[in-house]
PDB file of C-alpha atoms in Angstrom:
ATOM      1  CA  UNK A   1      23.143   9.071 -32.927  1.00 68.00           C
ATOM      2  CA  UNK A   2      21.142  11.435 -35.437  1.00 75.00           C
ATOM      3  CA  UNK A   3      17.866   9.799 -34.164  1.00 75.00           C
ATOM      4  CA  UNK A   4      18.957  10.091 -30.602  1.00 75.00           C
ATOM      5  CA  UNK A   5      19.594  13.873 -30.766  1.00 79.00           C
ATOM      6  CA  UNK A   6      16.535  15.146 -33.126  1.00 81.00           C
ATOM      7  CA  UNK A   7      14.713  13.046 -30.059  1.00 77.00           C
ATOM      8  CA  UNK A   8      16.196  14.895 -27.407  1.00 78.00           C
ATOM      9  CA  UNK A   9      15.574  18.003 -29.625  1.00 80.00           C
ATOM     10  CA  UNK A  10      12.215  17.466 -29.975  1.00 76.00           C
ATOM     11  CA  UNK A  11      11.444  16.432 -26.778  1.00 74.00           C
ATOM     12  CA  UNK A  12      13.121  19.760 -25.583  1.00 78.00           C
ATOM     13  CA  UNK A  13      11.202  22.063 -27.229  1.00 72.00           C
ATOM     14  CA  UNK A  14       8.116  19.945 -26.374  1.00 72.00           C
ATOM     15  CA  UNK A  15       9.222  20.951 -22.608  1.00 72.00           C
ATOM     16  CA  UNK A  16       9.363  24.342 -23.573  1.00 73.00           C
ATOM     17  CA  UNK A  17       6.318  24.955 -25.036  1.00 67.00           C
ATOM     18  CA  UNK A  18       5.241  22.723 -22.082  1.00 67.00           C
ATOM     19  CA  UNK A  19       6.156  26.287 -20.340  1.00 68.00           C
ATOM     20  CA  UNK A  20       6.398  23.237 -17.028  1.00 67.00           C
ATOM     21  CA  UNK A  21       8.511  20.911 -17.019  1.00 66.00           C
ATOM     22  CA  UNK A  22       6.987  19.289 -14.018  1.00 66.00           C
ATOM     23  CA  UNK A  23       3.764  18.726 -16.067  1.00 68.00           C
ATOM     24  CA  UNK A  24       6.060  16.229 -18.548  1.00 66.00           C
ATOM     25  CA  UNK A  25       7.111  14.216 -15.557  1.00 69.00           C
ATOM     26  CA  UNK A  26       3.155  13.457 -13.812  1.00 70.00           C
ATOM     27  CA  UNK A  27       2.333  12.377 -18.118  1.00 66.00           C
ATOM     28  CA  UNK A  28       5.246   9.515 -17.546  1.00 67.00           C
ATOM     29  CA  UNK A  29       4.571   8.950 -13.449  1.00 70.00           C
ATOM     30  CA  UNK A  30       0.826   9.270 -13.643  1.00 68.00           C
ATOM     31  CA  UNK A  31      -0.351   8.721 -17.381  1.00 66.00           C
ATOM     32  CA  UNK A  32      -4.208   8.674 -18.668  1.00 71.00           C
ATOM     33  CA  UNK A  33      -5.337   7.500 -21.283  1.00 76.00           C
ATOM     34  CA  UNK A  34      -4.458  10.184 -24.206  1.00 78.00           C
ATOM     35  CA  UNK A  35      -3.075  11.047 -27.122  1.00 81.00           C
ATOM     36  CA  UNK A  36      -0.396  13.444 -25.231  1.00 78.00           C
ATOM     37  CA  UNK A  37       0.555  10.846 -22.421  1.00 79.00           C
ATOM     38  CA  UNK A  38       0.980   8.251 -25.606  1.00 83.00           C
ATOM     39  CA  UNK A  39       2.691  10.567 -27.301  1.00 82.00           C
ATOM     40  CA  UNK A  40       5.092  11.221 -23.982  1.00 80.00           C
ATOM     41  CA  UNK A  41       5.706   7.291 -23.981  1.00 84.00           C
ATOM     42  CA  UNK A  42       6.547   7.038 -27.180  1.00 86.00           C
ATOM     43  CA  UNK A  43       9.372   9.511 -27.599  1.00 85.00           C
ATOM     44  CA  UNK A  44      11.067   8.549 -24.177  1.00 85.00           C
ATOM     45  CA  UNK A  45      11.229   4.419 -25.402  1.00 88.00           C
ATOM     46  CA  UNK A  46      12.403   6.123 -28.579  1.00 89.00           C
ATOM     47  CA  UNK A  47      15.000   8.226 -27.102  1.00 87.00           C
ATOM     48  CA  UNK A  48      16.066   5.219 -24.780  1.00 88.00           C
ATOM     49  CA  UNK A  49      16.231   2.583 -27.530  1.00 88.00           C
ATOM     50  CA  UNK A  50      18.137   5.443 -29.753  1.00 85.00           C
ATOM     51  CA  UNK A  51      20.446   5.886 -27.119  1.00 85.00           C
ATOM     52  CA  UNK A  52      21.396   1.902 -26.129  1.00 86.00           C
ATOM     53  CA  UNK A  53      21.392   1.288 -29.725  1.00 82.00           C
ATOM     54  CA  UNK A  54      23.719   4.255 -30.777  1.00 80.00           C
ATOM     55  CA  UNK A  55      26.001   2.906 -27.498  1.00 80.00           C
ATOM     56  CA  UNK A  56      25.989  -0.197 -28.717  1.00 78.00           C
ATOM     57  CA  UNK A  57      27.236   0.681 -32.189  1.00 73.00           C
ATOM     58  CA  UNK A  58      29.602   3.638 -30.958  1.00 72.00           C
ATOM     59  CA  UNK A  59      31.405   0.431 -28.778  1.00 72.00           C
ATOM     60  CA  UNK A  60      31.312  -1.844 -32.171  1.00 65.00           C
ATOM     61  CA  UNK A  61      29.128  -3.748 -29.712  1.00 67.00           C
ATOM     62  CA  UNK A  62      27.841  -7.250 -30.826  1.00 74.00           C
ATOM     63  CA  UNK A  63      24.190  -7.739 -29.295  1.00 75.00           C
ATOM     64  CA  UNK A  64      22.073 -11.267 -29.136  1.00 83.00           C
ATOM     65  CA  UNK A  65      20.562 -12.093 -32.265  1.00 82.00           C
ATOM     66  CA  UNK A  66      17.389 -12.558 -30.532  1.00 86.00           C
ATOM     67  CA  UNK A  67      18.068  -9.278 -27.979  1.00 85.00           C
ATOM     68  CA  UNK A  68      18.747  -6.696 -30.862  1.00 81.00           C
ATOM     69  CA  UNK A  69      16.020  -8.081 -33.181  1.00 86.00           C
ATOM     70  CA  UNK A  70      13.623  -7.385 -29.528  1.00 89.00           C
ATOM     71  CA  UNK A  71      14.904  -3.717 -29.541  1.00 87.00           C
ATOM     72  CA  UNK A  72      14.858  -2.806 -33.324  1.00 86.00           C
ATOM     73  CA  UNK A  73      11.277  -4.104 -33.378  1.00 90.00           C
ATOM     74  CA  UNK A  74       9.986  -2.340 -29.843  1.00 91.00           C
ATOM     75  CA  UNK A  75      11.846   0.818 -30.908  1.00 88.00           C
ATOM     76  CA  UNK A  76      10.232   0.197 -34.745  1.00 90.00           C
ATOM     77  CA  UNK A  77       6.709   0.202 -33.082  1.00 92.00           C
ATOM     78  CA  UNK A  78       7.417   3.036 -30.394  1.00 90.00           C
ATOM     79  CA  UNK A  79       9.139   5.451 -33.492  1.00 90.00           C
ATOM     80  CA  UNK A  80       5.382   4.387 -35.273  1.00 92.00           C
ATOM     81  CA  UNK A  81       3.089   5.759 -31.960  1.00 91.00           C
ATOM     82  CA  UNK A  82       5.802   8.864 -31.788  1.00 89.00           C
ATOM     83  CA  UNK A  83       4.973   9.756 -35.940  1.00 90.00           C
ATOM     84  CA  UNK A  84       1.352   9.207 -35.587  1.00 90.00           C
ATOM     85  CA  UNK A  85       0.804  10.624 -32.267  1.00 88.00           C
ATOM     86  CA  UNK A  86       0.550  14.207 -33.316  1.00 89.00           C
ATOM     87  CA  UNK A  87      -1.963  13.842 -36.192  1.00 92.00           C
ATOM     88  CA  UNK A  88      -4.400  12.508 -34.197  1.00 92.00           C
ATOM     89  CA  UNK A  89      -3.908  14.770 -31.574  1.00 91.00           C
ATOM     90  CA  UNK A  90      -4.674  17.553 -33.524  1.00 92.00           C
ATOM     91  CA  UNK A  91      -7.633  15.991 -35.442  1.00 91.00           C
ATOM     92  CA  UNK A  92      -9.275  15.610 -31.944  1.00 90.00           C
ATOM     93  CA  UNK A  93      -9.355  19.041 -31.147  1.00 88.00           C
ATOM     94  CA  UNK A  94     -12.748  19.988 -32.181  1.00 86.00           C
ATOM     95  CA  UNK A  95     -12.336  23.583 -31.626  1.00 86.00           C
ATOM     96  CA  UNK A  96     -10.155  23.829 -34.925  1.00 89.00           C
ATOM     97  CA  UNK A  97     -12.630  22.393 -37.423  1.00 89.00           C
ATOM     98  CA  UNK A  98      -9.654  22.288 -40.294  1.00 90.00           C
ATOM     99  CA  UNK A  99      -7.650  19.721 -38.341  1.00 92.00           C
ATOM    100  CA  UNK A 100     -10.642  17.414 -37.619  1.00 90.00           C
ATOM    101  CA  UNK A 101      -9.823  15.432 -40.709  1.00 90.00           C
ATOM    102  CA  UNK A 102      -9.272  11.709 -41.214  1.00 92.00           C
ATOM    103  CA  UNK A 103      -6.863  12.265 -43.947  1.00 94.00           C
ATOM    104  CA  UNK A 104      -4.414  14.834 -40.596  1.00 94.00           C
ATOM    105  CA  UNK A 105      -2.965  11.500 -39.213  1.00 94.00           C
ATOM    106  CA  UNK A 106      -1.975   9.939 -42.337  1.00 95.00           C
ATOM    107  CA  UNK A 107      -0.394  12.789 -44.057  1.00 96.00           C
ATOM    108  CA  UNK A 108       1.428  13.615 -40.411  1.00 95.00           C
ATOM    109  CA  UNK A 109       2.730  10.074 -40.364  1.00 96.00           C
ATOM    110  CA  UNK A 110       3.984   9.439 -44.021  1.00 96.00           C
ATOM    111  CA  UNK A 111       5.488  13.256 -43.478  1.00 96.00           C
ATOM    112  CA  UNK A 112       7.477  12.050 -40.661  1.00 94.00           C
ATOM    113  CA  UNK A 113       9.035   8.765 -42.356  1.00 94.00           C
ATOM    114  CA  UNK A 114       9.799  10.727 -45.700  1.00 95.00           C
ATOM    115  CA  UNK A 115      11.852  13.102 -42.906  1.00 93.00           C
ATOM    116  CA  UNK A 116      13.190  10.278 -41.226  1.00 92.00           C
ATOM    117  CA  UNK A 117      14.636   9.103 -44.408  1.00 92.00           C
ATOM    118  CA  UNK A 118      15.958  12.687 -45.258  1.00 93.00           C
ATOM    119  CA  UNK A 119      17.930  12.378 -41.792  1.00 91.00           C
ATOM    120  CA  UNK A 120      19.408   9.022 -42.941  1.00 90.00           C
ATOM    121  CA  UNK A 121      20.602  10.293 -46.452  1.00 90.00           C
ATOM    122  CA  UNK A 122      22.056  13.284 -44.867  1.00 89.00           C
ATOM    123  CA  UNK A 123      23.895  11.496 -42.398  1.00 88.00           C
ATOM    124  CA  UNK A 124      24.766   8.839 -45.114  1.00 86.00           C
ATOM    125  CA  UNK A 125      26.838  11.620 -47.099  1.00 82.00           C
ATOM    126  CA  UNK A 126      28.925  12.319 -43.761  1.00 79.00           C
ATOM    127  CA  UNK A 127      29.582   8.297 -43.296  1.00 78.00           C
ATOM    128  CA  UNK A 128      29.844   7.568 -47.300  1.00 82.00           C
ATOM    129  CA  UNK A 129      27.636   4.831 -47.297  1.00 83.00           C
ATOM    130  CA  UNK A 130      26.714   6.014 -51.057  1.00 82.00           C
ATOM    131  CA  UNK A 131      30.106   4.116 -51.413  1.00 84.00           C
ATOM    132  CA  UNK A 132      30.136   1.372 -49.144  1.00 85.00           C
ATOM    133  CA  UNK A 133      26.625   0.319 -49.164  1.00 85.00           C
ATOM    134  CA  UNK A 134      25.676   1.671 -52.492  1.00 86.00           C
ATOM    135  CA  UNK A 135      22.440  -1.302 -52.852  1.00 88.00           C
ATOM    136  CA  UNK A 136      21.196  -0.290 -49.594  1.00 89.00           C
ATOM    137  CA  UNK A 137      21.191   3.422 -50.608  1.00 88.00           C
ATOM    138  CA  UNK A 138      19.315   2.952 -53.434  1.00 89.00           C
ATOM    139  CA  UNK A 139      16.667   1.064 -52.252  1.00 91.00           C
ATOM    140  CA  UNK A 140      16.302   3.932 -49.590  1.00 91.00           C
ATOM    141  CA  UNK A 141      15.919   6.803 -52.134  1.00 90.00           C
ATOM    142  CA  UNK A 142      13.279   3.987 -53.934  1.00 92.00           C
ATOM    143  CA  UNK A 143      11.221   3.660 -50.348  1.00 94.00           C
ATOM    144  CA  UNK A 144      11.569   7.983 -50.008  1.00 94.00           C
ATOM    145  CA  UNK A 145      10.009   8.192 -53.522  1.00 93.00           C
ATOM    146  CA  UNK A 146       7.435   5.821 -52.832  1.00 95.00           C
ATOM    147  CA  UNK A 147       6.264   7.291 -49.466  1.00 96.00           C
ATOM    148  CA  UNK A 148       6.746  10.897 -51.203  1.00 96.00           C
ATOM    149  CA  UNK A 149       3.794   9.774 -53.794  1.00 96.00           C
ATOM    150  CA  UNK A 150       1.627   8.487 -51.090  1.00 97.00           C
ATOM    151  CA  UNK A 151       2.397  11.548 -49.187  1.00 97.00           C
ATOM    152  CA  UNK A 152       1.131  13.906 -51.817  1.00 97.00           C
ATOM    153  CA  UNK A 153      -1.941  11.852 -52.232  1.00 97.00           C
ATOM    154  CA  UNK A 154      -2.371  12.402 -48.435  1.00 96.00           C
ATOM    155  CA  UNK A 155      -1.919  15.978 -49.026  1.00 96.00           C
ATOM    156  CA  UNK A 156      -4.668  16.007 -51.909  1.00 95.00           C
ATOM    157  CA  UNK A 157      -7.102  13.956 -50.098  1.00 94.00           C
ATOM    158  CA  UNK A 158      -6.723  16.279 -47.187  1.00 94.00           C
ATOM    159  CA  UNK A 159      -7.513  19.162 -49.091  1.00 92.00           C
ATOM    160  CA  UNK A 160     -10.186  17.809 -51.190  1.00 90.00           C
ATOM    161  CA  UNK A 161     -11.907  16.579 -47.649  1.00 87.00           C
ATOM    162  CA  UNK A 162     -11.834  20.751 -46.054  1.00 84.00           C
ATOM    163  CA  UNK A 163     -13.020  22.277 -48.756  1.00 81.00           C
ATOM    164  CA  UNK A 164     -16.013  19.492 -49.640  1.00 74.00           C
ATOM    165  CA  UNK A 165     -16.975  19.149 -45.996  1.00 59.00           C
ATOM    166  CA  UNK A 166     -19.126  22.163 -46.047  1.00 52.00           C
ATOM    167  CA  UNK A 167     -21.261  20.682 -49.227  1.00 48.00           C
ATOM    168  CA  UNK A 168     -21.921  21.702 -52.586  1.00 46.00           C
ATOM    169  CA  UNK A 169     -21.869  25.469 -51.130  1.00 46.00           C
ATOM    170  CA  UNK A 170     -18.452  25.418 -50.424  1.00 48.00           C
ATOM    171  CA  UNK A 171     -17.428  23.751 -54.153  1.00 48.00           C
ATOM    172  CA  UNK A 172     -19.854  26.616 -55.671  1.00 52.00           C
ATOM    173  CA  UNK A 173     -17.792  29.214 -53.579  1.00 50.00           C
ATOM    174  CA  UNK A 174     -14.132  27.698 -54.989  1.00 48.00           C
ATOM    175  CA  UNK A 175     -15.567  28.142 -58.890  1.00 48.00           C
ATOM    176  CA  UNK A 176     -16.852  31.397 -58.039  1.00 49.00           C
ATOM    177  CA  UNK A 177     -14.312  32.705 -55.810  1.00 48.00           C
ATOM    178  CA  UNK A 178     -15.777  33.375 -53.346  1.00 50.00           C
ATOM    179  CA  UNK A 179     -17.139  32.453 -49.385  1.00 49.00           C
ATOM    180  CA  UNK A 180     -20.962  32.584 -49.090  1.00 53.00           C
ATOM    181  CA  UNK A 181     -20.245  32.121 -45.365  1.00 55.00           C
ATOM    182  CA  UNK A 182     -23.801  33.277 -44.073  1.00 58.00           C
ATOM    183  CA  UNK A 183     -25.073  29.940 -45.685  1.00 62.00           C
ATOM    184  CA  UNK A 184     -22.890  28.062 -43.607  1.00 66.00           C
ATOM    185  CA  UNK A 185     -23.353  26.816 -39.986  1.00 73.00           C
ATOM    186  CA  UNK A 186     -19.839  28.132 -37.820  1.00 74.00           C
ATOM    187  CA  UNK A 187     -18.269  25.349 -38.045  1.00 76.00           C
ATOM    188  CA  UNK A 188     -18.706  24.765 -41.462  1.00 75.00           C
ATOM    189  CA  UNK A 189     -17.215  28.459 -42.000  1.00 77.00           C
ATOM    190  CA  UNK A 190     -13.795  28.112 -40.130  1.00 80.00           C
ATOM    191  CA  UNK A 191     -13.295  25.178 -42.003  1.00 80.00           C
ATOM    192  CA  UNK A 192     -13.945  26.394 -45.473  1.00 82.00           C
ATOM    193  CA  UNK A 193     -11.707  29.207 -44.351  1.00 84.00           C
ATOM    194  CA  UNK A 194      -8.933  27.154 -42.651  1.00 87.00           C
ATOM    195  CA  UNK A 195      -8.852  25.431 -46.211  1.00 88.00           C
ATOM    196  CA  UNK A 196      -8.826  28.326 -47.973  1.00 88.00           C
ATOM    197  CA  UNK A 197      -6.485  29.895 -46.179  1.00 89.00           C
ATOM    198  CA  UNK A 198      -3.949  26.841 -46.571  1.00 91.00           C
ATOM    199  CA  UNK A 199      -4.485  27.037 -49.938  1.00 91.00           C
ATOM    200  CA  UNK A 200      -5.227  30.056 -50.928  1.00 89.00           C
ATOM    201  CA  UNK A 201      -5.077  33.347 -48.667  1.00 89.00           C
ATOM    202  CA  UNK A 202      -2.255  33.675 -46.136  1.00 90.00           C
ATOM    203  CA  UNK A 203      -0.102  30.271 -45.989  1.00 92.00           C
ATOM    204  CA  UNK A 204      -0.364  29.708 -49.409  1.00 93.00           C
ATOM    205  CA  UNK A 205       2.999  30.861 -50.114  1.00 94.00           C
ATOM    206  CA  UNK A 206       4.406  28.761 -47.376  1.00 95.00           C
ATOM    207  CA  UNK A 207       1.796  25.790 -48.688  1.00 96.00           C
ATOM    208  CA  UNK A 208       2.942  25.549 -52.617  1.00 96.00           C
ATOM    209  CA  UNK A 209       6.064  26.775 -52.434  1.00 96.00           C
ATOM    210  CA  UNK A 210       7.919  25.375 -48.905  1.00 95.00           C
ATOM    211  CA  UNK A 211       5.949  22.614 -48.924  1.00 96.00           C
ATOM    212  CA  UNK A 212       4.869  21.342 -52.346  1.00 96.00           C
ATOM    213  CA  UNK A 213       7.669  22.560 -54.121  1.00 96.00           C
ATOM    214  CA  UNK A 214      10.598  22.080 -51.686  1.00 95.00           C
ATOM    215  CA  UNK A 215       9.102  19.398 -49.598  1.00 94.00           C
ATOM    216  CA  UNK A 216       7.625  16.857 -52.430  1.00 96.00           C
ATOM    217  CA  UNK A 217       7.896  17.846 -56.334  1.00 96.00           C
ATOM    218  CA  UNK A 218      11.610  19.378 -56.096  1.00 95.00           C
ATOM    219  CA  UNK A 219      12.766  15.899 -53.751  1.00 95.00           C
ATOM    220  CA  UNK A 220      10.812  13.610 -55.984  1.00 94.00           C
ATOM    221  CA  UNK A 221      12.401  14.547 -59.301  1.00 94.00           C
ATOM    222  CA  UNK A 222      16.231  15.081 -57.805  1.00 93.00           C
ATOM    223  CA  UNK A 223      15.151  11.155 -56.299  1.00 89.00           C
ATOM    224  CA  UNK A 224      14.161  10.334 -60.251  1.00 90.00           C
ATOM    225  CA  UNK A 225      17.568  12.098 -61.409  1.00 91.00           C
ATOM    226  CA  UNK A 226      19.518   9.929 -58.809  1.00 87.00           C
ATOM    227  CA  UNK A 227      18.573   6.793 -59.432  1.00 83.00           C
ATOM    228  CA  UNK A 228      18.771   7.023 -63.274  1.00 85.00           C
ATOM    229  CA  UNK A 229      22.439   8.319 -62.579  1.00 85.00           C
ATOM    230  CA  UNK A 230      23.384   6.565 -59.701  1.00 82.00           C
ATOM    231  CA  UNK A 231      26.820   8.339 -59.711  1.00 84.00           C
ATOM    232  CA  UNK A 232      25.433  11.774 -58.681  1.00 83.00           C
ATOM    233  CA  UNK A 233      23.447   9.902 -55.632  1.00 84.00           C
ATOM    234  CA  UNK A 234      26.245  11.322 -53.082  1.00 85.00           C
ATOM    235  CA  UNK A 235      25.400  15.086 -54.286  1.00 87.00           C
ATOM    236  CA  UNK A 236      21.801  14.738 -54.898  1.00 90.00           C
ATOM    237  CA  UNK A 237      20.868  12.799 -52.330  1.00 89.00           C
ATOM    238  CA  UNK A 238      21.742  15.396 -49.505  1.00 90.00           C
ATOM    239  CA  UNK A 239      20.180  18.276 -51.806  1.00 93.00           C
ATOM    240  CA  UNK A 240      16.479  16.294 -51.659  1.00 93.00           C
ATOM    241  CA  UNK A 241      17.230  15.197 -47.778  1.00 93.00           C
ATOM    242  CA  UNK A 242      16.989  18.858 -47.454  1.00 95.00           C
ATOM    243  CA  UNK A 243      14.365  20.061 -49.412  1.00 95.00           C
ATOM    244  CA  UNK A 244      11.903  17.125 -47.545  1.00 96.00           C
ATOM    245  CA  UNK A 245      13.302  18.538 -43.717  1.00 95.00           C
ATOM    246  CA  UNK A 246      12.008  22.216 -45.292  1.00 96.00           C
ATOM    247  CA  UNK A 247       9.324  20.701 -46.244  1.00 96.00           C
ATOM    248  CA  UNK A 248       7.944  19.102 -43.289  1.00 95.00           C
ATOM    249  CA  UNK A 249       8.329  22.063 -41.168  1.00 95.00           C
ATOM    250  CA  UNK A 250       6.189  23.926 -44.046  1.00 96.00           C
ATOM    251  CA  UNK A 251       3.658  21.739 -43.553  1.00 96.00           C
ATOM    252  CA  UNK A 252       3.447  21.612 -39.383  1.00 94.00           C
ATOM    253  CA  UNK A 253       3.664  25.166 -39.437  1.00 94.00           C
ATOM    254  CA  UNK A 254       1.146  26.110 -42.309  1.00 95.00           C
ATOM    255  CA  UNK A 255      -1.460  23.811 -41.175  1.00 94.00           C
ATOM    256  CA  UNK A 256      -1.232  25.035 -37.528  1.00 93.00           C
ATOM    257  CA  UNK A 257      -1.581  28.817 -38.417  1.00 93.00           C
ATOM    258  CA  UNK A 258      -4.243  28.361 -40.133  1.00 92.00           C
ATOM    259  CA  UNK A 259      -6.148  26.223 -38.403  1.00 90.00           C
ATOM    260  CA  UNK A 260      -6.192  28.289 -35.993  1.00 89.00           C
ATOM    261  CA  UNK A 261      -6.451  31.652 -37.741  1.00 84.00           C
ATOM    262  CA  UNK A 262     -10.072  30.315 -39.205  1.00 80.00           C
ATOM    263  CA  UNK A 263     -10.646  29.230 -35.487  1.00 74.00           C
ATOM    264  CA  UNK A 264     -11.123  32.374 -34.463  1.00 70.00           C
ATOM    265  CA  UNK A 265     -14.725  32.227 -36.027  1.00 61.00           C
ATOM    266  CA  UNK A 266     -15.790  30.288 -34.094  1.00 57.00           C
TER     267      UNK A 266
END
């Protein structure tokens, strides 16, 4: 049910943004081949899988071995297209030289399965599954600390790859502080500035401290503290689930703005 509904969330505010609804309908009637009319796929098999499944478990339903191993596995693979979708839809958008990075889809991905396992603790708390299925719990808040690690080494391979893209000027510029951007071709510049920017200027606040902080060191060691006392797992699990949802919308938004706030050089 939680899956079905931050689908249909989603997908709403996709619509919106859309600003035409009518636009959605011709990507599922008349698809091309693109990341967006993937992407369009992907989230209505999700949000139709989410739904039967959700039915199906609401009625205490009992489906064919073979049939519900089928629909866990298609909705598995459509739920992987949904998470990837948008990281490489923004790194093909040429026109915003910081998101043309091969590190974009990675981090995007592993930020949207550390979330996905934020939505499942949270919801755990509600069901008390930290009771009933205390094993399975557990190894969740293992696979979340896991994909947290790889996550940050996303992040830092991300940033390492905009600010070194631009050559040994742009690491001279980092030691000294400064942006020789004259030496720099255009594109080169917005992307030394979308990475400083990020990390630096105007999102680093919302970088560091939403993100880093809140999103991956504060969730990783409550994650640590959990599992070495596995009786405060009901009240710390929520408290991380949290601090990785803040965190993923730190990162969408403060790699969007500026991206395309160092665009604007070009």
């Amino acid at each position: 049910m939680a899956a079905a509904f931050c689908l249909a969330a989603g997908a709403c505010f996709l619509l919106v943004d859309l600003g035409r609804p009518d636009r959605a309908l011709s990507l599922l009637t008349h698809p091309a081949p693109s990341y967006v009319a993937v992407g369009a796929w992907a989230l209505g098999i999700c949000l139709c899988l989410a739904l039967l499944l959700a039915f199906a478990w609401k009625r205490h339903a009992t489906l064919p071995p073979a049939l519900g191993f089928a629909l866990h596995g298609i909705t598995a693979i459509a739920s992987a297209v949904a998470m990837a979708y948008t990281g490489l839809l923004l790194a093909s958008i040429m026109a915003t030289p910081l998101w043309n990075s091969p590190w974009l889809a990675p981090l995007f991905f592993l930020s949207a399965a550390s979330c996905g396992c934020a939505v499942v603790l949270l919801c755990a708390r509600g069901l008390r599954l930290y009771r009933t299925h205390p094993r399975v719990m557990r190894a969740l808040l293992l696979a979340d600390g896991v994909i947290i690690v790889l996550e940050a080494a996303a992040t830092a391979a991300f940033v390492v790859c905009a600010t070194d893209s631009a050559g040994p000027a742009a690491l001279a510029a980092q030691k000294a502080a400064a942006l020789p951007l004259a030496s720099l071709s255009p594109y080169e510049q917005a992307q030394l500035v979308g990475a400083f920017t990020l990390v630096r200027g105007l999102q680093a606040p919302c970088f560091w401290g939403g993100y880093v902080l809140c999103g991956l060191i504060a969730p990783l060691a409550l994650e640590f503290a959990a599992r070495r006392s596995p009786h405060l797992e009901p009240t710390l699990a929520p408290v991380c689930a949290i601090g990785v949802l803040m965190g993923g919308v730190a990162l969408r938004y403060c790699i969007v703005l500026a991206g395309t706030q160092a665009a604007s050089l070009l």
